[in-house]
Amino acid sequence: MAIFGSFASSTLAMIAQSHAFNNISTNIANINTGGYKATDTRFATVLSRTFTSGQGSSTLSGGTPSLDSGLGGVRATDLNRITQQGNIISSARTLDVAINGSGFFALNTAVDSSGDQRFTRDGSFDISTGAEFSVAGIPLSNGTATTVTSNEGFLVDKNGFFVQGIKVNSNGTFTDNGTLESIRLDQFAFVQDFVPTTGAELVLNIPAGQEITRKQVDQFSVAGTLTPGVVPSVTVNGTTVSVPAITATDTFTSVRDALVAAINGNTTIAGAVTATASTNNGLDFNITSNQTSIGFSSFASTNIVAGSGFQFTSSTIQSADLPENSFAISTIDSAGAKQSVRLDFAKVSNNTWEVRSSTSRTPVAQVDTLTLVGDLEGPVPGPADAYSVTINGSTSSISVQTGDTSIDTVRSRLITAINNDVNVNQAVVATASATTGAITLTSLTPGTGFTTVGNAGDPGTDQVDTITLGGAVGDIGDIYSVTIDGKVFSVTTVGTEADLNAIANQIIGKINADPATLLKVTPGTAAGGIFTLTAATTGTPFAATANITNAALGATVNTIGLVNTAVNDTVDTATVAATTANVSNEEISAPTTITFSGNGTLQTPTTLSLPLTFEGGATSTVALDISGLTQFEGDLTPVSFEFGGFAKSEVTSIAFNSEGVITGKFADGTTRPLFKVPLATFTNADGLARNNGNTFSVTADSGAARLVNAGGDGVALILPNAHELSNVDLADEFTKIIVTQKAYNSAATVFRTADEILQTARDLKR
């Protein structure tokens, strides 16, 4: 009976309309959900054709028998509207972005990108708090650095899933189809990232009317008396050269010329200055800097023993001009810090300039150690030992006094003399060292160097022992022996010796044949059976004895005797050692000559190679393009300066652009790209599976995700400070409610009517 089929069809109709109503209510509930995609309901007929009725046209007459459709009905089918874009509204949040076009943001459920993939259109992102970390070297306002503990921060969606992006390469570009990773955007995420500067470009004008820069010139005069034994010395930038001691045949001119030759012959000094004899006076000579704008220190001195009567005078007759044209450029060093480099331009002739680079360094206080050695010979019988030290041309000296009991006593008085010298104590302080006789000289200002020359007055004397052979020759078996520091040199006579000199020369020959002994003594030539033993090193004594064994016992008793004819005297010294070298707070490079044509354009070179060292030891090698330099009238006028690389710095803010690139603004004022957010596209995006939290997953119907670039691939643009709402049309949903409600009510009426018919049929039986 067909009436039973009406129950099935009406029931299926109510179920289908209920499903449609559920979709409508869900759509309306998400009317303001960002990126929500509506679901439409469509219906499909359900027919059951299981048997043929007996009525209708016969098949023999070409008709079609009627089929029973009493079990027919309807089923609901969902249609996703995922590809339909929702309304985009503006937003004040930096982390709100919208996709204008096709595509989805890629997400991952794990921070290391090893979790499940998800996709969303909802670009209302936030920053999550991740693992704790520490970062060192964060600068403070007082110039020091500290270690900061913070938490990682990753870009996430509203579900806490991690937004996936491609990290920028070191050259500022992105790799197409690069590896996706979670986007870390906390303050210190990029503080260890940097790229040193390797290239830069400078365009400026150098004033053509600049005066030629002068070099420093110091003039020295020799005067007084040419006392034999005086040793004149000149010190330039801490390096001292001396000439041989003055003799009776010297003149002031010969002494001056010897000093000029000594200065120019020293490779260290000659690299900085050049000495020339004055054309005005045979007693003067000049020392001139080899470089413009670079000064030097110089002073003259003599040995303290015979210094009286001979005088040096010196003065700077032309000071080095300081550069009047300087320009500061920036560079990123090998440690990732932004550094300032000063370029100094000095004019050396028309159309020719010298340029130097200057960088800051950590200054180090110079430390010199002056060590006094001597035997403390006092004023009686005299002369007394004397010690002096010359610091920056100013000499402090003392002599041994009767009450001096040790070299440390003498040292204490010399320290007092140094610290009381007003020409010295503003730059250097003297203190006693733990080593006997040693004085530590320390610069008061780190980075400010000084020169130290030590002198001692007693040159010492060589020990001399005289050995005398006596008696007659002709004996056989006499043994003559000389012992030097425990080593015995003996000669046994054979009776044929011509004289005592022959025996003495045999002893001398044996001494000369022993290299170890020759390091201690030097034997003289025998004369009349007498010869000497002289100390090989002044101030170093030796022990010697002489003996004879008269084996023959002849009529004449032969003898050998030894007498100390010159007592050893220790050499007094005042030795200077540079314990800690001075490091100035500025490093100035060697000059590079640049030339201009007559019309003011640069000729050579077009590139400056700048090997730079900075405070803390970091370095940088920069190829500076200066092809745009000009030399015209006027002031030093900078036009432009650009340099590559970027420094370590903290992120202060981030922003998206239309191509999905996340740029960061850093504390040092720079802005650079950090990540690119690609878009995922699908062959059939409506076939994606829906997940909680308004995200989607890949299905067989959707096809695999393909990553594309926003903007560049023509798929979509990223809209910063915008938010995509749902694509639900409220008016349309209300219309659907009315239609769905009528359909449901009608199906319910059919069900109720069928029930009433069955009840009537039942009652007919009665």
JSON list of N, CA and C in Angstrom, two decimals, residues 23 25 34 134 156 175-176 205 240 242 255 267 384 436 440 505 564 617:
[
{"chain": "A", "resi": 23, "resn": "ASN", "atom": "N", "xyz": [22.59, 23.75, 9.48]},
{"chain": "A", "resi": 23, "resn": "ASN", "atom": "CA", "xyz": [23.61, 24.51, 8.75]},
{"chain": "A", "resi": 23, "resn": "ASN", "atom": "C", "xyz": [23.31, 26.00, 8.79]},
{"chain": "A", "resi": 25, "resn": "SER", "atom": "N", "xyz": [21.66, 27.65, 11.11]},
{"chain": "A", "resi": 25, "resn": "SER", "atom": "CA", "xyz": [21.92, 28.19, 12.45]},
{"chain": "A", "resi": 25, "resn": "SER", "atom": "C", "xyz": [23.42, 28.32, 12.71]},
{"chain": "A", "resi": 34, "resn": "GLY", "atom": "N", "xyz": [35.90, 35.52, 12.28]},
{"chain": "A", "resi": 34, "resn": "GLY", "atom": "CA", "xyz": [36.88, 35.86, 11.26]},
{"chain": "A", "resi": 34, "resn": "GLY", "atom": "C", "xyz": [37.23, 34.68, 10.39]},
{"chain": "A", "resi": 134, "resn": "SER", "atom": "N", "xyz": [68.42, 32.91, 27.56]},
{"chain": "A", "resi": 134, "resn": "SER", "atom": "CA", "xyz": [69.23, 34.03, 28.03]},
{"chain": "A", "resi": 134, "resn": "SER", "atom": "C", "xyz": [70.08, 34.53, 26.87]},
{"chain": "A", "resi": 156, "resn": "VAL", "atom": "N", "xyz": [51.17, 32.96, 16.28]},
{"chain": "A", "resi": 156, "resn": "VAL", "atom": "CA", "xyz": [50.18, 31.87, 16.34]},
{"chain": "A", "resi": 156, "resn": "VAL", "atom": "C", "xyz": [48.81, 32.39, 15.94]},
{"chain": "A", "resi": 175, "resn": "THR", "atom": "N", "xyz": [64.14, 32.35, -0.35]},
{"chain": "A", "resi": 175, "resn": "THR", "atom": "CA", "xyz": [64.22, 31.21, -1.25]},
{"chain": "A", "resi": 175, "resn": "THR", "atom": "C", "xyz": [62.81, 30.74, -1.60]},
{"chain": "A", "resi": 176, "resn": "ASP", "atom": "N", "xyz": [62.50, 30.72, -2.91]},
{"chain": "A", "resi": 176, "resn": "ASP", "atom": "CA", "xyz": [61.19, 30.21, -3.33]},
{"chain": "A", "resi": 176, "resn": "ASP", "atom": "C", "xyz": [61.06, 28.75, -2.90]},
{"chain": "A", "resi": 205, "resn": "ASN", "atom": "N", "xyz": [81.89, 66.34, -1.75]},
{"chain": "A", "resi": 205, "resn": "ASN", "atom": "CA", "xyz": [82.77, 67.32, -2.39]},
{"chain": "A", "resi": 205, "resn": "ASN", "atom": "C", "xyz": [83.82, 67.79, -1.40]},
{"chain": "A", "resi": 240, "resn": "THR", "atom": "N", "xyz": [115.43, 55.07, 20.19]},
{"chain": "A", "resi": 240, "resn": "THR", "atom": "CA", "xyz": [116.63, 55.88, 20.42]},
{"chain": "A", "resi": 240, "resn": "THR", "atom": "C", "xyz": [117.76, 55.42, 19.51]},
{"chain": "A", "resi": 242, "resn": "SER", "atom": "N", "xyz": [121.98, 56.37, 18.79]},
{"chain": "A", "resi": 242, "resn": "SER", "atom": "CA", "xyz": [123.15, 57.05, 19.34]},
{"chain": "A", "resi": 242, "resn": "SER", "atom": "C", "xyz": [124.27, 57.02, 18.33]},
{"chain": "A", "resi": 255, "resn": "VAL", "atom": "N", "xyz": [129.48, 65.75, 14.35]},
{"chain": "A", "resi": 255, "resn": "VAL", "atom": "CA", "xyz": [128.53, 65.14, 15.29]},
{"chain": "A", "resi": 255, "resn": "VAL", "atom": "C", "xyz": [127.11, 65.26, 14.74]},
{"chain": "A", "resi": 267, "resn": "THR", "atom": "N", "xyz": [115.53, 51.89, 10.59]},
{"chain": "A", "resi": 267, "resn": "THR", "atom": "CA", "xyz": [114.34, 51.60, 9.79]},
{"chain": "A", "resi": 267, "resn": "THR", "atom": "C", "xyz": [113.04, 51.96, 10.52]},
{"chain": "A", "resi": 384, "resn": "ALA", "atom": "N", "xyz": [131.15, 59.04, 42.25]},
{"chain": "A", "resi": 384, "resn": "ALA", "atom": "CA", "xyz": [130.06, 58.16, 42.66]},
{"chain": "A", "resi": 384, "resn": "ALA", "atom": "C", "xyz": [129.32, 57.62, 41.44]},
{"chain": "A", "resi": 436, "resn": "THR", "atom": "N", "xyz": [114.22, 43.38, 42.70]},
{"chain": "A", "resi": 436, "resn": "THR", "atom": "CA", "xyz": [115.26, 44.26, 43.25]},
{"chain": "A", "resi": 436, "resn": "THR", "atom": "C", "xyz": [115.74, 45.24, 42.19]},
{"chain": "A", "resi": 440, "resn": "THR", "atom": "N", "xyz": [108.67, 50.61, 38.22]},
{"chain": "A", "resi": 440, "resn": "THR", "atom": "CA", "xyz": [107.57, 50.51, 37.26]},
{"chain": "A", "resi": 440, "resn": "THR", "atom": "C", "xyz": [107.09, 51.91, 36.92]},
{"chain": "A", "resi": 505, "resn": "ASN", "atom": "N", "xyz": [154.24, 31.31, 26.18]},
{"chain": "A", "resi": 505, "resn": "ASN", "atom": "CA", "xyz": [153.41, 31.18, 24.97]},
{"chain": "A", "resi": 505, "resn": "ASN", "atom": "C", "xyz": [152.74, 29.81, 24.88]},
{"chain": "A", "resi": 564, "resn": "ASN", "atom": "N", "xyz": [146.98, 40.55, 40.75]},
{"chain": "A", "resi": 564, "resn": "ASN", "atom": "CA", "xyz": [145.79, 41.25, 40.21]},
{"chain": "A", "resi": 564, "resn": "ASN", "atom": "C", "xyz": [146.16, 42.71, 40.00]},
{"chain": "A", "resi": 617, "resn": "GLY", "atom": "N", "xyz": [88.68, 44.72, 19.61]},
{"chain": "A", "resi": 617, "resn": "GLY", "atom": "CA", "xyz": [89.37, 43.79, 18.72]},
{"chain": "A", "resi": 617, "resn": "GLY", "atom": "C", "xyz": [88.60, 43.39, 17.49]}
]
